[in-house]
mmCIF file of C-alpha atoms and ligand atoms in Angstrom:
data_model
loop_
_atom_site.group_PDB
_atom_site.id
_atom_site.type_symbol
_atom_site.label_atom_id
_atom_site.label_comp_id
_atom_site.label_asym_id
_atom_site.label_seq_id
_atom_site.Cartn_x
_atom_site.Cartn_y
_atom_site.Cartn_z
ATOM 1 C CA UNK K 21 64.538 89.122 90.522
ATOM 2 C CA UNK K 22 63.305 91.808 93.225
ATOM 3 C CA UNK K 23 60.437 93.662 92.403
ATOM 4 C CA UNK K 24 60.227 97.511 93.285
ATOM 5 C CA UNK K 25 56.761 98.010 94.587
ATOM 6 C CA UNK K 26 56.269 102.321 94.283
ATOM 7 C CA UNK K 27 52.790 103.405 95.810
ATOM 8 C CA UNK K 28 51.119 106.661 93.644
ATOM 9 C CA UNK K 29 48.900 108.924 95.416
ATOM 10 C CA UNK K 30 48.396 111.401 92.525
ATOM 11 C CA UNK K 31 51.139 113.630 93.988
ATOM 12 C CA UNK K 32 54.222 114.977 91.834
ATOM 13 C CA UNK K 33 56.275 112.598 93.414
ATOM 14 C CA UNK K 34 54.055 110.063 91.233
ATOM 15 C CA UNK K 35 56.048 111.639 87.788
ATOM 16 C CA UNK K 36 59.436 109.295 89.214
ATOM 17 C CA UNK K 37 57.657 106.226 89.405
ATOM 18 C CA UNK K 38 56.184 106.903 86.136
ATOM 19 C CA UNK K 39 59.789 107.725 84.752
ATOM 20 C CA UNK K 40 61.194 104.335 86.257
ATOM 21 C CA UNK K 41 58.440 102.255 85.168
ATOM 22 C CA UNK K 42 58.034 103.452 81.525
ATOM 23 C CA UNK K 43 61.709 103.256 80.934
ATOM 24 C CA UNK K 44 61.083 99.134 81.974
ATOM 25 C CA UNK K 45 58.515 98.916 79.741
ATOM 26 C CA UNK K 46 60.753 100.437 76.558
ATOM 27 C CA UNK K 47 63.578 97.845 77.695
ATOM 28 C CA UNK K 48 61.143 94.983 77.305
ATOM 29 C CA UNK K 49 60.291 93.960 81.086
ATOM 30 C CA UNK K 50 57.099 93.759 82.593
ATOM 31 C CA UNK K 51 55.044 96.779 85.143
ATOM 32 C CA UNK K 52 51.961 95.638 87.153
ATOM 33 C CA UNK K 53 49.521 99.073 87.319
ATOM 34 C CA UNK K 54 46.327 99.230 88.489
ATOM 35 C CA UNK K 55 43.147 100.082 85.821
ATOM 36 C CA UNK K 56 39.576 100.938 86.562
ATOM 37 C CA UNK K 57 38.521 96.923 85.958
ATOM 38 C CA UNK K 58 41.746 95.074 87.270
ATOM 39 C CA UNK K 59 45.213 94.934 88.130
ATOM 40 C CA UNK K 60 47.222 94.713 84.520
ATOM 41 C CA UNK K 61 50.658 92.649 83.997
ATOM 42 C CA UNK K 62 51.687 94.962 81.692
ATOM 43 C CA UNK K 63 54.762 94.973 78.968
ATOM 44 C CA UNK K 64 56.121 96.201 75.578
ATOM 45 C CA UNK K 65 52.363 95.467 73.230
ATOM 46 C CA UNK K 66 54.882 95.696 70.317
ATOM 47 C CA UNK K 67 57.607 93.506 71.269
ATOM 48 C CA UNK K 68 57.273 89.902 71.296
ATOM 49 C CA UNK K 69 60.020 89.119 73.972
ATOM 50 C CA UNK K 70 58.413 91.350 76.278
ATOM 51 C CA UNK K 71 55.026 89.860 75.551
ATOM 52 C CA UNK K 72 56.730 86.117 76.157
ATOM 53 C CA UNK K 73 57.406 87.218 79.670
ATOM 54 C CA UNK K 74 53.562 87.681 80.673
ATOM 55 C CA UNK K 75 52.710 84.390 79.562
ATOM 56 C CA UNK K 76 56.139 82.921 81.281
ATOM 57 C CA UNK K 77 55.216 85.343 84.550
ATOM 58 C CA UNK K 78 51.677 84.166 84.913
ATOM 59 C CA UNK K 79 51.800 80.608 83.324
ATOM 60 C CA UNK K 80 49.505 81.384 80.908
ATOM 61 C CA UNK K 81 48.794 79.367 78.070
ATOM 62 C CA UNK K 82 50.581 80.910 74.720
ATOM 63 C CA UNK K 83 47.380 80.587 72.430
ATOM 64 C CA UNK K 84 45.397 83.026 74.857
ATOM 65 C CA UNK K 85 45.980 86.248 73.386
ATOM 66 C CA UNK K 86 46.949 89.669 75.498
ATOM 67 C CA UNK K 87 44.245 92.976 75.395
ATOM 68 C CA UNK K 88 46.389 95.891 74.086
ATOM 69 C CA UNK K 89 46.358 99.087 76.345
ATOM 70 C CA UNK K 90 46.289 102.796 74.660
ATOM 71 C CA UNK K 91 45.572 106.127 76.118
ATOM 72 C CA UNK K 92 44.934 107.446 72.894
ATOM 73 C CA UNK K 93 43.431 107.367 69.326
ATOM 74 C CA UNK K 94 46.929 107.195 67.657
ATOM 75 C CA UNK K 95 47.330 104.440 70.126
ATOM 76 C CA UNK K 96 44.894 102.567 67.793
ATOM 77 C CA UNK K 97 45.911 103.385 64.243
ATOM 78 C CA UNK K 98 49.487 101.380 65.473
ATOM 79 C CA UNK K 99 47.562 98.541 66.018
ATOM 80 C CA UNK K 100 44.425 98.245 63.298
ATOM 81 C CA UNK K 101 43.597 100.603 60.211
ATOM 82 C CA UNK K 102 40.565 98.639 60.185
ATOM 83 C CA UNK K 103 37.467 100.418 62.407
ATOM 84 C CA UNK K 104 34.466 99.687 61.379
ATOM 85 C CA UNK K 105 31.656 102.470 61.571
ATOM 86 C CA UNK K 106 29.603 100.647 64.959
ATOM 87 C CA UNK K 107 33.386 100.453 66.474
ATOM 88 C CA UNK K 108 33.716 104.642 66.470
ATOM 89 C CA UNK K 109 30.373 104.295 68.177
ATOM 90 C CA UNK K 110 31.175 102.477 70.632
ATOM 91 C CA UNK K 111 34.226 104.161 71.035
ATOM 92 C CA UNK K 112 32.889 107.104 71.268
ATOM 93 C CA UNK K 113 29.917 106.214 74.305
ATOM 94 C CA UNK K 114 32.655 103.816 76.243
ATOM 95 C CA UNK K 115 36.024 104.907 75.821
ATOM 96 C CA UNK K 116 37.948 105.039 77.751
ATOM 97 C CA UNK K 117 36.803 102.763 79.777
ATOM 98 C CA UNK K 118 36.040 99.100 80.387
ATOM 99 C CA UNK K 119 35.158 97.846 77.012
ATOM 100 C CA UNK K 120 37.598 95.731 74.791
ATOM 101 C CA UNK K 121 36.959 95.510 71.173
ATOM 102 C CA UNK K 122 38.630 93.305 68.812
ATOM 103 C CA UNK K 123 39.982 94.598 65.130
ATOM 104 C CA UNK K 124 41.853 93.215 62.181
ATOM 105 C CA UNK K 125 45.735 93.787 63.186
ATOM 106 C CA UNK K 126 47.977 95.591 61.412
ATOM 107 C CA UNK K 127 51.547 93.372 60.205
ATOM 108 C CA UNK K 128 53.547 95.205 62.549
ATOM 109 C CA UNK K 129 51.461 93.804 66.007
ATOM 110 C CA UNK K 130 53.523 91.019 66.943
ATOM 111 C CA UNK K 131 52.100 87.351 66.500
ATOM 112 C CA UNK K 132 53.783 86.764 70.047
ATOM 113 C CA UNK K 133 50.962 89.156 71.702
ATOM 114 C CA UNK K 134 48.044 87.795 69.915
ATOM 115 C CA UNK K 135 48.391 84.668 70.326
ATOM 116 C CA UNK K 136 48.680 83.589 66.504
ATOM 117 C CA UNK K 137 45.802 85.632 65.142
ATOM 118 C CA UNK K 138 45.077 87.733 63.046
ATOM 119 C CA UNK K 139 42.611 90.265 65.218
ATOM 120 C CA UNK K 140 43.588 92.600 68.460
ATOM 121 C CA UNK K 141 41.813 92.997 71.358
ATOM 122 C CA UNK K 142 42.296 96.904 72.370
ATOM 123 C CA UNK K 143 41.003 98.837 75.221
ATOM 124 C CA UNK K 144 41.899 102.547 75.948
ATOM 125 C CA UNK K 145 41.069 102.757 79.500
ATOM 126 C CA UNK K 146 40.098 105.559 82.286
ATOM 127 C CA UNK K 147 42.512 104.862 85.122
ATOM 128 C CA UNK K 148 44.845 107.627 85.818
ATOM 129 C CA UNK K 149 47.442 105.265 86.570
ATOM 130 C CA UNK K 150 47.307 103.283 83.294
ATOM 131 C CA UNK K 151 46.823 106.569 81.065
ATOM 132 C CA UNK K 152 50.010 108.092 82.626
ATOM 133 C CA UNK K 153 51.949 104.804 81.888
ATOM 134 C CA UNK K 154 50.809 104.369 78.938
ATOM 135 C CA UNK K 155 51.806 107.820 77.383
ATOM 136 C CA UNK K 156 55.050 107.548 78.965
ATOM 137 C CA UNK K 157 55.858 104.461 77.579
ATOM 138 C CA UNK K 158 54.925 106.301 74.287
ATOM 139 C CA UNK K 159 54.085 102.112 73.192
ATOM 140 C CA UNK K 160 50.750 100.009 73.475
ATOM 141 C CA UNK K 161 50.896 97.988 76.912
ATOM 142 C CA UNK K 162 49.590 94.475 76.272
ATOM 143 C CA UNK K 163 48.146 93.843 79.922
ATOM 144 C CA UNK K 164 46.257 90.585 80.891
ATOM 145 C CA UNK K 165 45.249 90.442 84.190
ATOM 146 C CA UNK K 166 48.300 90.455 86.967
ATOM 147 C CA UNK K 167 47.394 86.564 88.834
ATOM 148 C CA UNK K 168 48.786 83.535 87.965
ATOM 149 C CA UNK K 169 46.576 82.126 85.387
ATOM 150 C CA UNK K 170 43.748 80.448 86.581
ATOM 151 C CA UNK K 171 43.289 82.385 89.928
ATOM 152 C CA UNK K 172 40.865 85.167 91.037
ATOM 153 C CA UNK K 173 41.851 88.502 89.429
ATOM 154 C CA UNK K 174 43.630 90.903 91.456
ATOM 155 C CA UNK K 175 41.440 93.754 92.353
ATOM 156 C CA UNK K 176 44.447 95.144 95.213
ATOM 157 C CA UNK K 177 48.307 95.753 94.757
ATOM 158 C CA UNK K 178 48.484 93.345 97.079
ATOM 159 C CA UNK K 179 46.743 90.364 95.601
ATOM 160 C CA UNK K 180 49.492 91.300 92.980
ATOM 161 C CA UNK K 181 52.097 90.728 95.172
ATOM 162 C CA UNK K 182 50.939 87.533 96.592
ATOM 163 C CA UNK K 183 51.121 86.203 92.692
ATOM 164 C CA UNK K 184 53.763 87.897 90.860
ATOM 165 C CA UNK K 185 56.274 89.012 93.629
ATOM 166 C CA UNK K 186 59.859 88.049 92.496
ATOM 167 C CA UNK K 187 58.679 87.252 88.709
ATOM 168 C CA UNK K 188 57.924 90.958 87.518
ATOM 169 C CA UNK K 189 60.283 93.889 87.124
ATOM 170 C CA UNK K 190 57.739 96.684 89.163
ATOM 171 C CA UNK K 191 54.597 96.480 90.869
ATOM 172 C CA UNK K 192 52.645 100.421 90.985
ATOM 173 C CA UNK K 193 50.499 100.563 93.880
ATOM 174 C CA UNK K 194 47.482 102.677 93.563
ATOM 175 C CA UNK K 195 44.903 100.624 95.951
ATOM 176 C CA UNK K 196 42.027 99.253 95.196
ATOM 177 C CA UNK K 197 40.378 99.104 91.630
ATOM 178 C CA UNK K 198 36.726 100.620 91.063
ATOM 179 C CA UNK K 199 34.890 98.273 89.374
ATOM 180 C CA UNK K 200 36.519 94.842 89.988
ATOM 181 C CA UNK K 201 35.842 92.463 87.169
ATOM 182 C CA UNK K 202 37.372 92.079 83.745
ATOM 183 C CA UNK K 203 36.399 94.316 80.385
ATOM 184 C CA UNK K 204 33.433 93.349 78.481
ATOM 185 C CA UNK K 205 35.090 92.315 75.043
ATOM 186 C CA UNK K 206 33.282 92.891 71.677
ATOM 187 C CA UNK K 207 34.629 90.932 68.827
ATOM 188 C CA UNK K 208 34.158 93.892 65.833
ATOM 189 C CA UNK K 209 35.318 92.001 62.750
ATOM 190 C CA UNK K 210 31.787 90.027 63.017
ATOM 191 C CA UNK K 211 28.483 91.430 61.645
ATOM 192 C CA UNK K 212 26.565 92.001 63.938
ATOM 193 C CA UNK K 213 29.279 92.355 66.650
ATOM 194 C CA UNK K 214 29.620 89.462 69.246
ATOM 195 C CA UNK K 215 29.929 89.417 73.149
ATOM 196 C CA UNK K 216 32.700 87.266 73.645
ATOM 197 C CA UNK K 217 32.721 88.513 77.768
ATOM 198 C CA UNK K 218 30.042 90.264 79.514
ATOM 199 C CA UNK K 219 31.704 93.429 82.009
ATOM 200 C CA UNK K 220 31.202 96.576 83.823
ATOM 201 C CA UNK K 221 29.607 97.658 79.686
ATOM 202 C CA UNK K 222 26.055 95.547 79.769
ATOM 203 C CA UNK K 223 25.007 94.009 76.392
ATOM 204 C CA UNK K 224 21.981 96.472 77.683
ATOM 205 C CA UNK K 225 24.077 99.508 77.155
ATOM 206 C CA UNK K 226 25.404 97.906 74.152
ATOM 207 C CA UNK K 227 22.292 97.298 72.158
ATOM 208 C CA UNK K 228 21.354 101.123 72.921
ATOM 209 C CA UNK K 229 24.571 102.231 71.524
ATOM 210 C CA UNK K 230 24.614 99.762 68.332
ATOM 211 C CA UNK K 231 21.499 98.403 67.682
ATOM 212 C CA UNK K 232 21.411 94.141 67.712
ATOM 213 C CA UNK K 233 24.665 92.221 68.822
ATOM 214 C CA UNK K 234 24.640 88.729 69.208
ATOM 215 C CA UNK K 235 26.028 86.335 72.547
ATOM 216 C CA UNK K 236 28.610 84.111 72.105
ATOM 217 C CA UNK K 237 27.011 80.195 72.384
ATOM 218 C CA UNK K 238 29.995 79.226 74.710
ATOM 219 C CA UNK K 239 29.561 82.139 77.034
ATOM 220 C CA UNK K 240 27.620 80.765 80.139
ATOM 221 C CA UNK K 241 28.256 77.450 79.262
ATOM 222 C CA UNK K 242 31.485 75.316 79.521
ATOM 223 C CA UNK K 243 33.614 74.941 75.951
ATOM 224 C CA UNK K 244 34.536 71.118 75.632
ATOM 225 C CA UNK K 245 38.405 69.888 74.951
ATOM 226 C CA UNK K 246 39.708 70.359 71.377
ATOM 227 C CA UNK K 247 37.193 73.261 70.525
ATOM 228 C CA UNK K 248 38.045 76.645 69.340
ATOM 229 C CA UNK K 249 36.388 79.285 71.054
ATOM 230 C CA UNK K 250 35.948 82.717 69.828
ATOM 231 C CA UNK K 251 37.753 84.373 72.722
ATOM 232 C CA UNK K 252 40.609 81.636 73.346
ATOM 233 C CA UNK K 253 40.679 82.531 77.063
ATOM 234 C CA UNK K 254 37.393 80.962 77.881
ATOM 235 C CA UNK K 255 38.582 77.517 77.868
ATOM 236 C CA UNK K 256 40.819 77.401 80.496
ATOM 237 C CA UNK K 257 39.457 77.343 84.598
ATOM 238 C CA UNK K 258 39.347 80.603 85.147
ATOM 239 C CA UNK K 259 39.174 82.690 88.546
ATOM 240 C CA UNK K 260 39.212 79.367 90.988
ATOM 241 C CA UNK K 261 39.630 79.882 94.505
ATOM 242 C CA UNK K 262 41.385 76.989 95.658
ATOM 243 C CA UNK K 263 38.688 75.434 97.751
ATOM 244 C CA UNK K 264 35.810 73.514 96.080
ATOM 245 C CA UNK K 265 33.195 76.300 95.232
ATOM 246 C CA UNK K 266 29.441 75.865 94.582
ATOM 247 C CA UNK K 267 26.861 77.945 93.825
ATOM 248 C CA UNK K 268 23.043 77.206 95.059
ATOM 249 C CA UNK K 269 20.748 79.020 92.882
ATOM 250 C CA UNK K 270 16.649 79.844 93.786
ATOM 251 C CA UNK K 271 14.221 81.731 96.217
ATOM 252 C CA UNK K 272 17.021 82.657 98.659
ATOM 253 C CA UNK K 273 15.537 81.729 101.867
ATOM 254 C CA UNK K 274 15.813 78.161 100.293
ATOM 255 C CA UNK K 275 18.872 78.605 99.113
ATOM 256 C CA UNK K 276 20.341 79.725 102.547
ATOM 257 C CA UNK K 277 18.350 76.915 103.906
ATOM 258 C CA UNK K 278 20.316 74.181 101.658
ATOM 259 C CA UNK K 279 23.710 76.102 102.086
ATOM 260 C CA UNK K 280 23.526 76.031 105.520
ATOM 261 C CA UNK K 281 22.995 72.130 105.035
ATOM 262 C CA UNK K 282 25.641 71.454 102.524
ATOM 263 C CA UNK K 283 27.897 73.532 104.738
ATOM 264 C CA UNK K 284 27.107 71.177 107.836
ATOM 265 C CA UNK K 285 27.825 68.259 106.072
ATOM 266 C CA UNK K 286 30.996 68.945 105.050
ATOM 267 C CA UNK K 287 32.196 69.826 108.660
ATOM 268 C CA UNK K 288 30.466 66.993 110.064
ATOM 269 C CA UNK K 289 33.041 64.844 107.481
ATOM 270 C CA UNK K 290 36.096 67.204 109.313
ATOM 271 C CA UNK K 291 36.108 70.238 106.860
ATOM 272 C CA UNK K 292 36.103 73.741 107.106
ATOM 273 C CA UNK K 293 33.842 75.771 104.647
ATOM 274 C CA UNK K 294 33.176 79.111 103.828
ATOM 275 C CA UNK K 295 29.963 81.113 102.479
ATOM 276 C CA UNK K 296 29.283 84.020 100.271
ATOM 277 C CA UNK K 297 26.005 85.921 100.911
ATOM 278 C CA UNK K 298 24.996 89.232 100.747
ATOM 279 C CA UNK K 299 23.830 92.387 103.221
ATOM 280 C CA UNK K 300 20.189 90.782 102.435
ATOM 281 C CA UNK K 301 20.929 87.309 103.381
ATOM 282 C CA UNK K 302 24.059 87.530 106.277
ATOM 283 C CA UNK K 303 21.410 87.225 108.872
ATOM 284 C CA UNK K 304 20.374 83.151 107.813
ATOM 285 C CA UNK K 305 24.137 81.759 108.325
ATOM 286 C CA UNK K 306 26.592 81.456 111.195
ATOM 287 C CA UNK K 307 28.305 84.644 111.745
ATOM 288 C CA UNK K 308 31.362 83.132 111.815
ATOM 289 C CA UNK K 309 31.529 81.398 108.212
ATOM 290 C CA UNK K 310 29.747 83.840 106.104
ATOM 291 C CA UNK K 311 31.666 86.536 103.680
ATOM 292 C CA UNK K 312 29.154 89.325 102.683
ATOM 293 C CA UNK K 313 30.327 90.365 99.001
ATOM 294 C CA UNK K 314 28.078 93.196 98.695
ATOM 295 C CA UNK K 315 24.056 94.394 99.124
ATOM 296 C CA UNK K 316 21.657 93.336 96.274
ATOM 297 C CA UNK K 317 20.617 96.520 96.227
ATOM 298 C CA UNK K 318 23.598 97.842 94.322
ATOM 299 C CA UNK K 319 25.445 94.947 91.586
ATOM 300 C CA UNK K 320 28.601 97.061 91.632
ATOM 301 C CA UNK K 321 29.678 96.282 95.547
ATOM 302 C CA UNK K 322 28.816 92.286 94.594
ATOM 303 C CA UNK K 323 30.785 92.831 91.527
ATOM 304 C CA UNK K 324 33.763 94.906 93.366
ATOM 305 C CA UNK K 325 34.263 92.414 96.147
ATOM 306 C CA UNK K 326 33.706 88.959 94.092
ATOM 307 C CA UNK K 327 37.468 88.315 93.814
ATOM 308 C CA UNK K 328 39.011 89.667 96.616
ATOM 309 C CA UNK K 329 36.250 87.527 98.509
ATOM 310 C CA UNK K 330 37.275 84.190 96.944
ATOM 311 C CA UNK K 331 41.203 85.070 97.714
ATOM 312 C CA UNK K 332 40.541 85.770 101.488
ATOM 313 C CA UNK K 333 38.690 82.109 101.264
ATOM 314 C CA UNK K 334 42.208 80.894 100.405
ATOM 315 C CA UNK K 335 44.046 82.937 102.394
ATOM 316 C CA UNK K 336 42.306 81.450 105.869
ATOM 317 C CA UNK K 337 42.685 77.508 103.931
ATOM 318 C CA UNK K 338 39.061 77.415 103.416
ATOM 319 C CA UNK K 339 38.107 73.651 101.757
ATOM 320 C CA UNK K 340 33.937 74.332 100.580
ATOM 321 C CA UNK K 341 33.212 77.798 99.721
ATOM 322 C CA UNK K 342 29.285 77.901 99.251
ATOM 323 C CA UNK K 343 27.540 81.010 96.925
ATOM 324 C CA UNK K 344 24.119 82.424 96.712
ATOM 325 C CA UNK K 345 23.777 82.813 93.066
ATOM 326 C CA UNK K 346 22.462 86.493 91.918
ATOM 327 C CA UNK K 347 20.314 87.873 89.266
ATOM 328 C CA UNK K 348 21.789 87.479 85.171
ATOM 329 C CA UNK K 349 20.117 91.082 84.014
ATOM 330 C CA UNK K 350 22.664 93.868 83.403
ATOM 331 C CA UNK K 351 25.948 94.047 85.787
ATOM 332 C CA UNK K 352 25.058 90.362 86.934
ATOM 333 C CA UNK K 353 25.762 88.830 83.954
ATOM 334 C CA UNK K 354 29.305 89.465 84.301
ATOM 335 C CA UNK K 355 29.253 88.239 87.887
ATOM 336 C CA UNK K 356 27.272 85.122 87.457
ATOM 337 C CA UNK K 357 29.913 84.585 84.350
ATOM 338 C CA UNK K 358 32.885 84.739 87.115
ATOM 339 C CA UNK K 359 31.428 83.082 89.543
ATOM 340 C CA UNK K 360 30.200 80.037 87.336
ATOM 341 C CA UNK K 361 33.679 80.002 85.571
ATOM 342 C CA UNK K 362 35.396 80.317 89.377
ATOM 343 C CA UNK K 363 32.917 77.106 90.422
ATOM 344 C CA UNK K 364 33.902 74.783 87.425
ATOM 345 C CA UNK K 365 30.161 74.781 86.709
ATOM 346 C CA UNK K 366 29.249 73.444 89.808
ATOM 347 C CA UNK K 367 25.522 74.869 90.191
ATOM 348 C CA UNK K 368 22.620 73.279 92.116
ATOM 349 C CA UNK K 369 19.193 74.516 91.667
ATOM 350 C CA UNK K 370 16.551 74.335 94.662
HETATM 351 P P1 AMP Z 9 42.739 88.822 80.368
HETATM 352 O O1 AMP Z 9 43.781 89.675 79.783
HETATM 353 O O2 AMP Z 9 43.241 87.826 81.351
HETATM 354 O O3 AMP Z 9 41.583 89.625 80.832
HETATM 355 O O4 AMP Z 9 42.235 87.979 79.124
HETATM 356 C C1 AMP Z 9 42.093 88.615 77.876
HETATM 357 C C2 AMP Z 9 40.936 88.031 77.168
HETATM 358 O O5 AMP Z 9 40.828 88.637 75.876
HETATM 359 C C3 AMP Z 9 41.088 86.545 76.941
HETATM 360 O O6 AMP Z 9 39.870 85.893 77.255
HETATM 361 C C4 AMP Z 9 41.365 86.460 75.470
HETATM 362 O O7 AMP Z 9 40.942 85.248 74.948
HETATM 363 C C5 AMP Z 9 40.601 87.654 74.895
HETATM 364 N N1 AMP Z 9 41.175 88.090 73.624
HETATM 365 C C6 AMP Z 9 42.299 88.799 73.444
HETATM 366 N N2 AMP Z 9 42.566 88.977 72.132
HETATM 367 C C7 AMP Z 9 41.584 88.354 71.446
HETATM 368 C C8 AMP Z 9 41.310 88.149 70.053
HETATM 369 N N3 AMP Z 9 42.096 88.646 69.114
HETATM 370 N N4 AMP Z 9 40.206 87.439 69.747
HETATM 371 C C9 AMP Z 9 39.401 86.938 70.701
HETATM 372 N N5 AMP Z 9 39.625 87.087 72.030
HETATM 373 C C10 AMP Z 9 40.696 87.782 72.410
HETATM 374 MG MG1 MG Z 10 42.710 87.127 83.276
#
C-alpha cells in the first residue's frame, strides 16, 4: 500500500488533511498523527478489524492492549460509565494531556482493542493535531505508539516513516513532538490507584493531586517469562536501539572515566560505539563518538531527545552505545524507566 504523508502547519489548508484522514479512520484503516508525548498509530478504537491492523502494522503482540484517544468528555462515557471520584481529579488537574488512566470498559469497547480485558486505558490529549482528528473522526482513536514494536518511539514524522512506510493508510506530519516519552498510565480500578508507567505526569504531581498511590513492583525491574503484569506491555523489550546499550551509573566523572574505557575496548576488538552524555559531561569523551541528549539542568531536553538519540545510533550502524545514567526524582523516573527497558537491564554501577 502507499502511504500519503500530508504535512499540517495549523493553516486552513490543514481542514483537507483532516477531512481525508478522518474519513480513513471511519472506513477502518489506520492514520499516524503526532500528540504532545509521541507519534500515535492510530485507528477505529471501536472497531476490532481496524484495531487488528495496529497490532499486524507494528508486530505487536495481541495481548498488549491499545490506549484509547478522546478529545472530549463524551469521548469517555463511550468507553467506561465507571469514574471513580480520584479519576475526575485527576482529570480535571491533567487532562488533556499526558496521563493515561485505566477504567472498567463498557460491553460495547471491543475485546480486539484491549487486548482481552476487561479495563481501558484512555487518554484525552492536548495536541492540536490529535484533538482535530479525533473530533473529526467523531470515534475514539486507539493509538499505541507508531514504531515497530520493540523499537525507540517515534518522537518525528519521520522516524514514522522509517517504520511504518508502506504498512499504514496516512502518515500527518506535524514535526517534532514536545515532550518525547510515553503517557504516565494510572491503573484507576485499584484502591489506592497504581503507577503502572511513570511520564511527563510525576508520581510527585500525582500524590499532590490524589493523596497516596502506590508503584507497580515490576516497574524498574524486569517481569520474568510466564508472569502477568499489570500493564501487559511491560514484558516485552521495549525501546531497543539495535546496538548493545549500557548504562554506567555513579559520580559522573567516574562514570565518564569507565565509559570512555568500555568504549576503547570494544574498538580495540574492531567495533564502533557510540555514547550518550549530556551538555555537563560532552567535554570528558571524544568529540567524535559522543551524542549530547540534553543539559542536566533541564530533564525535559534529556527526556525530548532520548529516542530520537538511540535511532540516529542505528541510523550511522552503531554496535556499543554507552549511557550516563541520570537522576530517578520527578521527570527522570520516566527516563531512567526507558532507558533501562531500551538497555535490557544492562546497568553497571562504579
Ligand atoms: P503504547 O501504546 O505503546 O504506549 O502502550 C500502551 C501501554 O498501555 C502498554 O504498556 C499497555 O500494556 C498499557 N495498557 C493499555 N491498556 C491497559 C489496560 N487495560 N490495563 C493495563 N495496561 C494497559
Ligand atoms: Mg509503544
Amino acid at each position: 500500500m502507499d502511504t500519503i504523508i500530508k504535512k499540517v502547519m495549523d493553516s486552513p489548508e490543514d481542514e483537507t488533511v483532516y477531512e481525508q484522514a478522518s474519513q480513513i479512520i471511519r472506513e477502518g484503516g489506520l492514520v499516524a498523527f503526532p500528540t504532545e508525548t509521541v507519534y500515535g498509530l492510530g485507528a477505529d478504537g471501536m472497531n476490532a478489524e481496524a484495531a487488528a491492523k495496529i497490532y499486524a502494522a507494528k508486530g505487536r503482540p495481541s495481548d498488549n492492549p491499545l490506549i484509547l484517544h478522546i478529545a472530549d468528555k463524551e469521548g469517555l462515557a463511550q468507553i467506561t460509565d465507571k469514574v471513580p471520584p480520584k479519576a475526575e481529579a485527576l482529570m480535571k488537574a491533567f487532562w488533556p494531556g499526558p496521563l493515561t488512566m485505566i477504567f472498567e470498559k463498557k460491553k460495547e469497547v471491543p475485546y480486539g482493542t484491549t487486548g482481552g480485558l476487561d479495563t481501558v486505558a484512555v487518554r484525552m490529549p492536548s495536541h492540536p493535531v490529535a484533538r482535530a482528528l479525533i473530533r473529526k473522526s467523531g470515534t475514539p482513536i486507539a493509538a499505541p505508539s507508531a514504531n515497530t514494536s520493540g523499537r525507540p518511539s517515534p518522537t518525528k514524522a519521520e522516524h514514522v516513516r522509517e517504520d511504518m512506510n508502506g504498512k499504514i493508510d496516512m502518515l500527518i506530519d506535524g514535526g517534532s513532538v514536545g515532550i518525547g516519552l510515553e503517557s504516565t498510565i494510572m491503573d484507576m480500578t485499584v484502591e489506592p490507584p497504581m503507577l503502572l508507567r511513570p511520564g511527563y505526569i510525576t508520581r510527585e504531581m500525582l500524590e499532590q493531586t490524589i493523596g497516596e498511590i502506590r508503584i507497580d513492583p515490576s516497574l524498574m525491574e524486569g517481569v520474568g517469562e510466564g508472569v502477568k503484569p499489570k500493564a501487559p506491555g511491560m514484558k516485552y523489550r521495549h525501546y531497543a536501539p539495535k546496538a548493545e546499550l549500557t548504562i554506567v551509573e555513579g559520580e559522573l566523572e567516574r562514570v565518564a572515566e569507565e565509559i570512555n574505557r568500555l568504549a576503547q575496548e570494544k574498538q580495540e576488538q574492531g567495533h564502533s560505539t557510540g555514547i550518550i552524555a549530556t551538555e555537563e559531561t560532552k567535554a570528558f569523551y571524544k568529540e567524535a563518538q559522543v551524542r549530547v541528549i540534553g543539559t542536566r539542568q533541564d530533564e525535559e531536553t534529556i527526556a525530548r531527545h532520548l529516542f530520537a538519540v538511540l535511532r540516529e545510533f542505528d541510523e550511522s550502524g552503531t554496535e556499543y552505545i554507552f549511557s550516563e545514567a541520570f537522576s530517578e526524582e520527578n521527570l527522570g523516573q520516566a527516563i531512567m524507566n526507558r532507558l533501562v527497558k531500551a538497555a535490557g537491564h544492562h546497568i553497571i554501577r562504579v
